[in-house]
């Protein structure tokens, strides 16, 4: 996702996602519509309570303006229903909503990075209880699949992002190299960039902010990933072990990833270095491309290079990230929630929000129709990648815990005295324990 946050469940992250250009979020609680209630309070039968992540990083870019307009327009069209919105930082929202639900004070609707834990507890309305058939069928397929537990859609995708390999065109020209297609190409380009004095030939952010995204990108490019074909975790698979041995020995050990140890390099720092012209290559999402071009940096984008063992004939999935709307049953406001979500998911609203943060709308029609505003050329590349993307296993209730384990530990796989296999097996063991607890 790329949303303006640590995408992927600090979420997603996500921070999209996650994510988006800057990962700084407002450290404020911003109530909208004049109150800022935190749940289904007694006597507020005509009010819906929405707790939403703050996607902006300054007051000027706050999500408040969007929600002010949407809630005002909705109430004008539905005079009996008011909507109170509370914005929370990405760093806090998952924990805060979980606290509210546990305390019996669930919001009616939440927009955040994870949903499956609540679905597993039977706390959520399903999509078919809220949306028309046409509205539910409009979600992009990879996102709908990730929002589904069993055969039921509980997580309604709101905005999304995918990842592509970015390269600084001027630095590549100076080094005399072309966009890489294989890992060997990537290593050769990184070496040429280093020889020209580029600080971070390939920026490898395996710090705790969003290491699980970078890790999944690399593992997918060697036929691995986080889960097997049955949906079970396969964190220490042979392809994954091979991936991290190659990265450690061929990129990190020769100094092709820059002066900061990958385990200490967070995504925000890698992105900032890219915007300073200090990075040759890194994995990014739409908002970074827009920011770089605004600074006069020419950016090339390609799919993640594949391992030499797979060969260029293979096209592994890219990583996709989404943020989720969910509706809680506690206050029994199914009809009112359904009306509001039907309104929010209109093309013009979804497209306005996505465009504001250079994210991708979650529906087919908002992605392509004039009413949805369409997408510019850069964002269209990411949308094309999203159609073939693989998302985190967010429909597994243990994913929040598992993703945290990956974020905190995967960087150790490329440290000088480490054994990647041992590190991955340790992560897998912790993931198995988390799954058992569910």
XYZ file of C-alpha atoms in Angstrom, residues 7 14 21 84 106 151 153 164 188 212 255 273 394 399 406 412 438:
17
model
C 2.275 -0.377 5.494
C 0.845 0.085 6.454
C 5.652 8.914 0.416
C -18.528 11.123 13.532
C -16.363 -0.894 19.180
C -15.339 -17.748 1.316
C -15.470 -11.017 2.326
C 8.202 -1.834 -8.454
C 26.464 -5.757 -11.868
C 8.455 -7.568 5.741
C 29.236 -3.340 0.246
C 18.109 9.111 0.520
C -3.727 -10.514 6.009
C -0.524 -12.175 10.530
C 9.521 -10.767 10.389
C 19.639 -10.533 10.939
C -5.188 -18.554 17.248
